[in-house]
Amino acid sequence: MIVIVFLLIISLLVATGFLIAFIWGSKTGQFDDHFTPANKILFDQTNQPTENK
């Protein structure tokens, strides 16, 4: 029975850590880029100008 209580406490601590990390990431602007994911497929990155040597 003590193992179940111990695992429950540990899982709640881990879940709280992930929640705090998510809230911190949201408040610091980690998820604010709305332009790049939707339009990344529209721009071709392989046609970069090359230098003639």
XYZ file of C-alpha atoms in Angstrom:
53
model
C 0.000 0.000 0.000
C 2.872 2.370 0.767
C 4.261 1.858 -2.762
C 0.995 3.072 -4.328
C 1.025 6.206 -2.182
C 4.694 6.809 -3.010
C 4.069 6.425 -6.764
C 1.025 8.680 -6.562
C 3.041 11.427 -4.866
C 5.871 11.093 -7.377
C 3.465 11.214 -10.341
C 1.747 14.302 -8.960
C 5.115 16.012 -8.526
C 6.111 15.199 -12.108
C 2.750 16.377 -13.458
C 3.053 19.610 -11.470
C 6.537 20.130 -12.897
C 5.260 19.738 -16.452
C 2.378 22.117 -15.726
C 4.758 24.737 -14.334
C 7.036 24.326 -17.369
C 4.084 24.755 -19.734
C 2.838 27.867 -17.937
C 6.358 29.323 -17.893
C 6.766 28.624 -21.608
C 3.424 30.217 -22.400
C 4.148 33.354 -20.411
C 7.616 33.838 -21.923
C 6.319 33.652 -25.500
C 7.569 30.201 -26.435
C 4.410 29.448 -28.430
C 3.866 32.867 -30.063
C 5.082 32.028 -33.575
C 1.878 31.664 -35.567
C 3.336 32.553 -38.986
C 6.132 30.049 -39.537
C 4.396 26.662 -39.106
C 1.518 27.479 -41.446
C 3.619 29.098 -44.182
C 6.847 27.132 -43.970
C 5.752 24.770 -46.730
C 5.192 27.681 -49.128
C 8.816 28.844 -49.172
C 11.513 26.881 -50.941
C 14.724 26.891 -48.921
C 16.807 24.967 -51.469
C 17.029 27.751 -54.071
C 19.576 29.870 -52.239
C 21.846 31.992 -54.449
C 25.305 30.468 -54.740
C 28.600 32.249 -55.265
C 30.552 31.539 -58.448
C 34.153 30.724 -57.628
